[in-house]
mmCIF file of C-alpha atoms in Angstrom:
data_model
loop_
_atom_site.group_PDB
_atom_site.id
_atom_site.type_symbol
_atom_site.label_atom_id
_atom_site.label_comp_id
_atom_site.label_asym_id
_atom_site.label_seq_id
_atom_site.Cartn_x
_atom_site.Cartn_y
_atom_site.Cartn_z
ATOM 1 C CA UNK A 1462 -33.667 9.533 23.768
ATOM 2 C CA UNK A 1463 -35.067 7.358 21.016
ATOM 3 C CA UNK A 1464 -34.126 10.009 18.462
ATOM 4 C CA UNK A 1465 -30.560 10.076 19.801
ATOM 5 C CA UNK A 1466 -30.211 6.326 19.332
ATOM 6 C CA UNK A 1467 -31.576 6.585 15.809
ATOM 7 C CA UNK A 1468 -29.052 9.337 15.007
ATOM 8 C CA UNK A 1469 -26.190 7.260 16.399
ATOM 9 C CA UNK A 1470 -27.256 4.354 14.230
ATOM 10 C CA UNK A 1471 -26.476 6.536 11.212
ATOM 11 C CA UNK A 1472 -23.363 8.273 12.584
ATOM 12 C CA UNK A 1473 -21.386 5.249 13.793
ATOM 13 C CA UNK A 1474 -21.276 3.463 10.402
ATOM 14 C CA UNK A 1475 -20.117 6.710 8.781
ATOM 15 C CA UNK A 1476 -17.250 6.962 11.249
ATOM 16 C CA UNK A 1477 -16.311 3.387 10.573
ATOM 17 C CA UNK A 1478 -15.864 4.242 6.909
ATOM 18 C CA UNK A 1479 -12.936 6.464 7.854
ATOM 19 C CA UNK A 1480 -11.048 3.476 9.228
ATOM 20 C CA UNK A 1481 -9.048 1.170 6.948
ATOM 21 C CA UNK A 1482 -11.312 -1.149 4.973
ATOM 22 C CA UNK A 1483 -9.857 -4.178 6.690
ATOM 23 C CA UNK A 1484 -7.434 -4.747 9.523
ATOM 24 C CA UNK A 1485 -3.829 -5.090 8.379
ATOM 25 C CA UNK A 1486 -4.679 -3.356 5.093
ATOM 26 C CA UNK A 1487 -1.298 -3.044 3.385
ATOM 27 C CA UNK A 1488 1.132 -5.266 1.546
ATOM 28 C CA UNK A 1489 4.035 -5.016 -0.860
ATOM 29 C CA UNK A 1490 5.330 -7.048 -3.794
ATOM 30 C CA UNK A 1491 8.971 -8.158 -3.826
ATOM 31 C CA UNK A 1492 10.480 -9.561 -7.021
ATOM 32 C CA UNK A 1493 12.765 -12.528 -7.444
ATOM 33 C CA UNK A 1494 15.776 -11.632 -9.630
ATOM 34 C CA UNK A 1495 14.543 -10.319 -12.984
ATOM 35 C CA UNK A 1496 16.686 -11.118 -16.044
ATOM 36 C CA UNK A 1497 17.759 -8.624 -18.678
ATOM 37 C CA UNK A 1498 14.760 -8.479 -21.007
ATOM 38 C CA UNK A 1499 14.304 -8.411 -24.770
ATOM 39 C CA UNK A 1500 11.200 -7.300 -26.678
ATOM 40 C CA UNK A 1501 8.424 -9.823 -27.315
ATOM 41 C CA UNK A 1502 10.220 -12.613 -25.520
ATOM 42 C CA UNK A 1503 8.471 -14.653 -22.827
ATOM 43 C CA UNK A 1504 9.845 -14.648 -19.285
ATOM 44 C CA UNK A 1505 8.570 -16.273 -16.119
ATOM 45 C CA UNK A 1506 8.925 -13.784 -13.269
ATOM 46 C CA UNK A 1507 8.700 -14.865 -9.652
ATOM 47 C CA UNK A 1508 7.438 -12.519 -6.965
ATOM 48 C CA UNK A 1509 6.270 -12.459 -3.358
ATOM 49 C CA UNK A 1510 3.184 -10.757 -1.960
ATOM 50 C CA UNK A 1511 4.038 -9.897 1.645
ATOM 51 C CA UNK A 1512 1.410 -8.616 4.046
ATOM 52 C CA UNK A 1513 3.001 -6.001 6.325
ATOM 53 C CA UNK A 1514 6.174 -6.600 4.303
ATOM 54 C CA UNK A 1515 7.094 -9.643 6.405
ATOM 55 C CA UNK A 1516 4.642 -12.536 6.128
ATOM 56 C CA UNK A 1517 2.146 -14.321 3.860
ATOM 57 C CA UNK A 1518 -1.410 -13.026 3.573
ATOM 58 C CA UNK A 1519 -3.621 -13.996 6.501
ATOM 59 C CA UNK A 1520 -7.326 -14.033 5.710
ATOM 60 C CA UNK A 1521 -9.992 -15.315 3.372
ATOM 61 C CA UNK A 1522 -9.986 -14.984 -0.409
ATOM 62 C CA UNK A 1523 -7.324 -12.457 -1.395
ATOM 63 C CA UNK A 1524 -8.537 -11.860 -4.925
ATOM 64 C CA UNK A 1525 -6.533 -11.301 -8.110
ATOM 65 C CA UNK A 1526 -2.742 -11.383 -7.919
ATOM 66 C CA UNK A 1527 -0.883 -10.202 -11.016
ATOM 67 C CA UNK A 1528 1.883 -8.098 -12.513
ATOM 68 C CA UNK A 1529 0.766 -4.992 -14.415
ATOM 69 C CA UNK A 1530 2.801 -2.911 -16.856
ATOM 70 C CA UNK A 1531 1.961 0.565 -18.179
ATOM 71 C CA UNK A 1532 3.867 2.625 -20.751
ATOM 72 C CA UNK A 1533 1.579 5.657 -20.704
ATOM 73 C CA UNK A 1534 -0.447 4.469 -23.695
ATOM 74 C CA UNK A 1535 -1.425 0.929 -22.802
ATOM 75 C CA UNK A 1536 -1.665 -1.355 -19.828
ATOM 76 C CA UNK A 1537 -0.788 -5.046 -19.876
ATOM 77 C CA UNK A 1538 -1.647 -7.358 -17.004
ATOM 78 C CA UNK A 1539 -0.294 -10.878 -16.499
ATOM 79 C CA UNK A 1540 -1.944 -13.105 -13.870
ATOM 80 C CA UNK A 1541 0.121 -14.628 -11.110
ATOM 81 C CA UNK A 1542 -0.041 -18.327 -10.279
ATOM 82 C CA UNK A 1543 0.525 -19.451 -6.700
ATOM 83 C CA UNK A 1544 3.662 -21.534 -6.191
ATOM 84 C CA UNK A 1545 4.398 -24.096 -3.504
ATOM 85 C CA UNK A 1546 5.837 -21.602 -1.026
ATOM 86 C CA UNK A 1547 3.425 -19.335 0.892
ATOM 87 C CA UNK A 1548 3.117 -15.848 -0.656
ATOM 88 C CA UNK A 1549 5.162 -16.919 -3.717
ATOM 89 C CA UNK A 1550 3.769 -16.410 -7.236
ATOM 90 C CA UNK A 1551 4.924 -16.593 -10.839
ATOM 91 C CA UNK A 1552 3.676 -14.799 -13.945
ATOM 92 C CA UNK A 1553 4.513 -15.465 -17.601
ATOM 93 C CA UNK A 1554 5.306 -12.078 -19.126
ATOM 94 C CA UNK A 1555 5.993 -10.854 -22.671
ATOM 95 C CA UNK A 1556 6.394 -7.139 -23.405
ATOM 96 C CA UNK A 1557 6.986 -5.024 -26.501
ATOM 97 C CA UNK A 1558 9.876 -2.612 -26.649
ATOM 98 C CA UNK A 1559 9.485 0.366 -24.344
ATOM 99 C CA UNK A 1560 9.778 1.658 -20.805
ATOM 100 C CA UNK A 1561 7.179 0.166 -18.491
ATOM 101 C CA UNK A 1562 5.992 1.167 -15.039
ATOM 102 C CA UNK A 1563 5.561 -2.081 -13.127
ATOM 103 C CA UNK A 1564 3.017 -2.681 -10.362
ATOM 104 C CA UNK A 1565 1.998 -5.627 -8.253
ATOM 105 C CA UNK A 1566 -1.762 -6.269 -8.244
ATOM 106 C CA UNK A 1567 -2.372 -7.479 -4.711
ATOM 107 C CA UNK A 1568 -5.971 -8.634 -4.440
ATOM 108 C CA UNK A 1569 -7.953 -6.288 -2.206
ATOM 109 C CA UNK A 1570 -4.734 -4.594 -1.079
ATOM 110 C CA UNK A 1571 -3.794 -1.443 -2.966
ATOM 111 C CA UNK A 1572 -1.498 -1.995 -5.984
ATOM 112 C CA UNK A 1573 2.181 -1.679 -5.152
ATOM 113 C CA UNK A 1574 4.657 0.149 -7.405
ATOM 114 C CA UNK A 1575 7.567 -2.204 -8.051
ATOM 115 C CA UNK A 1576 9.664 -0.031 -10.342
ATOM 116 C CA UNK A 1577 10.462 0.683 -13.985
ATOM 117 C CA UNK A 1578 11.313 -2.043 -16.488
ATOM 118 C CA UNK A 1579 13.182 -1.122 -19.670
ATOM 119 C CA UNK A 1580 12.635 -3.471 -22.642
ATOM 120 C CA UNK A 1581 15.282 -4.197 -23.731
ATOM 121 C CA UNK A 1582 17.046 -3.654 -20.457
ATOM 122 C CA UNK A 1583 16.695 -4.218 -16.732
ATOM 123 C CA UNK A 1584 14.286 -3.603 -13.887
ATOM 124 C CA UNK A 1585 15.017 -0.535 -11.784
ATOM 125 C CA UNK A 1586 13.366 -1.312 -8.463
ATOM 126 C CA UNK A 1587 11.635 1.577 -6.725
ATOM 127 C CA UNK A 1588 12.578 2.156 -3.074
ATOM 128 C CA UNK A 1589 10.162 0.862 -0.483
ATOM 129 C CA UNK A 1590 8.107 3.843 0.754
ATOM 130 C CA UNK A 1591 9.465 5.162 4.035
ATOM 131 C CA UNK A 1592 6.052 4.776 5.679
ATOM 132 C CA UNK A 1593 6.159 1.031 4.949
ATOM 133 C CA UNK A 1594 9.791 0.701 6.045
ATOM 134 C CA UNK A 1595 8.961 2.368 9.345
ATOM 135 C CA UNK A 1596 6.056 -0.003 9.967
ATOM 136 C CA UNK A 1597 8.234 -3.012 9.118
ATOM 137 C CA UNK A 1598 10.914 -1.806 11.543
ATOM 138 C CA UNK A 1599 8.305 -1.390 14.298
ATOM 139 C CA UNK A 1600 7.017 -4.965 14.012
ATOM 140 C CA UNK A 1601 7.889 -7.595 16.569
ATOM 141 C CA UNK A 1602 9.878 -10.614 15.340
ATOM 142 C CA UNK A 1603 7.597 -13.204 13.785
ATOM 143 C CA UNK A 1604 7.877 -16.886 13.002
ATOM 144 C CA UNK A 1605 9.813 -17.977 9.948
ATOM 145 C CA UNK A 1606 7.255 -18.926 7.297
ATOM 146 C CA UNK A 1607 9.704 -20.241 4.702
ATOM 147 C CA UNK A 1608 12.317 -22.909 4.174
ATOM 148 C CA UNK A 1609 15.281 -22.767 1.815
ATOM 149 C CA UNK A 1610 13.192 -20.918 -0.782
ATOM 150 C CA UNK A 1611 12.377 -17.550 0.729
ATOM 151 C CA UNK A 1612 11.636 -13.968 -0.341
ATOM 152 C CA UNK A 1613 14.402 -11.390 -0.636
ATOM 153 C CA UNK A 1614 14.725 -9.284 2.489
ATOM 154 C CA UNK A 1615 12.930 -5.938 2.428
ATOM 155 C CA UNK A 1616 15.406 -3.116 3.142
ATOM 156 C CA UNK A 1617 14.315 -0.792 5.934
ATOM 157 C CA UNK A 1618 17.278 1.560 5.561
ATOM 158 C CA UNK A 1619 17.404 4.748 7.627
ATOM 159 C CA UNK A 1620 14.381 4.245 9.863
ATOM 160 C CA UNK A 1621 14.329 3.927 13.627
ATOM 161 C CA UNK A 1622 12.164 1.317 15.396
ATOM 162 C CA UNK A 1623 9.588 2.817 17.727
ATOM 163 C CA UNK A 1624 8.776 5.939 15.696
ATOM 164 C CA UNK A 1625 5.077 6.083 14.714
ATOM 165 C CA UNK A 1626 4.695 5.531 10.949
ATOM 166 C CA UNK A 1627 2.524 8.642 10.629
ATOM 167 C CA UNK A 1628 5.534 10.764 11.655
ATOM 168 C CA UNK A 1629 7.846 9.159 9.102
ATOM 169 C CA UNK A 1630 9.119 11.387 6.333
ATOM 170 C CA UNK A 1631 8.566 10.418 2.704
ATOM 171 C CA UNK A 1632 10.631 11.672 -0.253
ATOM 172 C CA UNK A 1633 8.542 13.855 -2.553
ATOM 173 C CA UNK A 1634 9.684 15.233 -5.896
ATOM 174 C CA UNK A 1635 9.220 18.997 -6.091
ATOM 175 C CA UNK A 1636 10.278 21.514 -8.770
ATOM 176 C CA UNK A 1637 13.665 23.048 -8.127
ATOM 177 C CA UNK A 1638 14.601 26.631 -8.710
ATOM 178 C CA UNK A 1639 15.463 27.304 -12.311
ATOM 179 C CA UNK A 1640 19.175 27.510 -13.048
ATOM 180 C CA UNK A 1641 20.645 30.657 -14.550
ATOM 181 C CA UNK A 1642 19.438 31.005 -18.102
ATOM 182 C CA UNK A 1643 16.992 28.143 -17.668
ATOM 183 C CA UNK A 1644 13.320 27.838 -16.971
ATOM 184 C CA UNK A 1645 11.421 26.407 -14.002
ATOM 185 C CA UNK A 1646 11.004 22.673 -14.253
ATOM 186 C CA UNK A 1647 14.349 22.024 -15.942
ATOM 187 C CA UNK A 1648 15.536 20.139 -12.890
ATOM 188 C CA UNK A 1649 13.984 18.526 -9.856
ATOM 189 C CA UNK A 1650 15.081 18.093 -6.296
ATOM 190 C CA UNK A 1651 13.987 15.746 -3.557
ATOM 191 C CA UNK A 1652 12.318 17.346 -0.561
ATOM 192 C CA UNK A 1653 11.557 15.406 2.601
ATOM 193 C CA UNK A 1654 8.161 16.199 4.031
ATOM 194 C CA UNK A 1655 6.236 14.804 6.938
ATOM 195 C CA UNK A 1656 3.175 12.802 5.998
ATOM 196 C CA UNK A 1657 0.512 12.366 8.615
ATOM 197 C CA UNK A 1658 -2.312 9.921 8.395
ATOM 198 C CA UNK A 1659 -5.607 11.743 8.970
ATOM 199 C CA UNK A 1660 -7.162 8.762 10.702
ATOM 200 C CA UNK A 1661 -6.723 8.612 14.465
ATOM 201 C CA UNK A 1662 -8.831 6.683 16.979
ATOM 202 C CA UNK A 1663 -9.071 9.918 18.989
ATOM 203 C CA UNK A 1664 -10.707 11.605 15.994
ATOM 204 C CA UNK A 1665 -13.379 8.944 15.895
ATOM 205 C CA UNK A 1666 -14.063 9.305 19.622
ATOM 206 C CA UNK A 1667 -14.253 13.084 19.345
ATOM 207 C CA UNK A 1668 -16.595 12.874 16.375
ATOM 208 C CA UNK A 1669 -18.815 10.374 18.158
ATOM 209 C CA UNK A 1670 -19.003 12.479 21.304
ATOM 210 C CA UNK A 1671 -19.756 15.544 19.200
ATOM 211 C CA UNK A 1672 -22.586 13.721 17.467
ATOM 212 C CA UNK A 1673 -24.041 12.663 20.806
ATOM 213 C CA UNK A 1674 -23.827 16.235 22.145
ATOM 214 C CA UNK A 1675 -25.519 17.662 19.067
ATOM 215 C CA UNK A 1676 -28.227 15.046 19.227
ATOM 216 C CA UNK A 1677 -28.861 15.796 22.899
ATOM 217 C CA UNK A 1678 -29.007 19.541 22.200
ATOM 218 C CA UNK A 1679 -31.422 19.034 19.334
ATOM 219 C CA UNK A 1680 -33.587 16.847 21.528
ATOM 220 C CA UNK A 1681 -33.772 19.501 24.290
ATOM 221 C CA UNK A 1682 -34.553 22.267 21.809
ATOM 222 C CA UNK A 1683 -37.293 20.176 20.252
ATOM 223 C CA UNK A 1684 -38.852 19.483 23.670
ATOM 224 C CA UNK A 1685 -38.988 23.203 24.414
#
């Protein structure tokens, strides 16, 4: 029996690693209106870091908050400064000419893809991932955390409250069939596929019970 307890002491922490690193482990970055940009000119961009897409971060030290830009050759990161309103930040940004993929650096949350910024030009905001929109739609109404100054609303679009996020479909770009006289890869099409999260509480229970059964079997064999 002592050996079983020792084995469980190793197995349980390993199972815990499969769970999200922290409870409530996702957020998204929503921009205030972004002006038409010019190369090498300084702009102050406002943005909101929304835990669960609806409220300010709840917890201890969040870590670094910033805006990051990548053009395929270089990466530029501009730190965010907290403003008076909860979850509201500003970053002073200056970019050379080019097309930049824009991400929100969200402390210990995963970075969030905001969209593509053309310099000179405008920000093309990426759609909120369907998985996130489904989770936002499933949330119960919460208190209003802001006054007159508030974040833009996060569009939830064509999702239905009550559907588990793991069953939500996410657009995925896949190669289309080549047109006549063309070659594969000339065009792309959007396919909707079902994305399932591998983590389930039932998986953890099954794995734990399996570990206990194996430990018990090993113990009996060893006694014989």
